[in-house]
Amino acid sequence: MRVILAEDSTLLREGLVRLLAEEGHEVLAAVGDAGSLLAAVSAAEPPPEVVVVDVRMPPAHTDEGLRAALEIRRRRPEIGVLVLSQYVEKRYATELITAGTAGVGYLLKDRVAQVDEFLDALDRIGAGGAAFDPEVVRQLLARGSRADPLSRLTPRESDVLGHMAQGRTNAGIAGQLHISQSAVEKHANAIFDKLDLPHGAGYSRRVLAVLRYLGS
């Protein structure tokens, strides 16, 4: 997979370059600020399949990396984006998710140390899927339940929807929860009904359910 990295920590950046190279990925560029990231993506031919970018980067260390990621998605929506952050930054995560859930991900940097999970997330994003850190999902879901249709979900249905929000397929959810795919489908249909998501509205009920969870 062709990858461009944007991370201002030299130590982490060089570590990721080495890891990705050892796993057979082609690192087209590894840069330390958002401007250099946009320039590297524009200059790359062929373009990267996935960009891995830190949220906070020079010069202000606020949201430069995320804004660059959203700009890349606007210009080249076929390029996957994996955002890394030291903390769960709800506004940024929601902004990324509401821009589209295909080929996007948000992981805490601690997750990078769990190499298999990081590489799995990268592969899913490169394949057009999504990958969201379980802690990100948990914190986005941690809100009041008054008058919230999400409160009507059973604990198992909440588990299923949480895994949906992490970008897992029905097969992947079944594997994580040790249940059958048909059971996952049954739970998913119950979720869609409880959230009053209509059939045939021209949108994926699955995406609408995830957005309902993460965007409110």
Coordinates of C-alpha atoms in Angstrom, one line a residue, residues 3 10 26 32 52 70 76 127 135 158 163 172 179 195 200-202 206:
V3 CA 1.3 5.7 2.3
T10 CA 10.5 12.7 14.7
E26 CA 5.6 1.9 0.4
G32 CA 6.4 17.0 10.0
V52 CA -1.7 8.9 8.2
L70 CA -10.4 17.1 5.5
R76 CA -9.2 13.4 -3.5
A127 CA -9.9 -1.1 1.3
E135 CA -12.1 4.5 23.2
S158 CA -25.2 -1.3 21.7
H163 CA -18.5 -2.2 16.5
G172 CA -15.9 -8.9 11.8
I179 CA -21.9 -14.8 17.7
L195 CA -33.7 4.4 15.6
G200 CA -35.4 3.0 0.7
A201 CA -34.6 6.6 1.6
G202 CA -31.6 6.6 -0.7
R206 CA -26.0 1.3 8.6

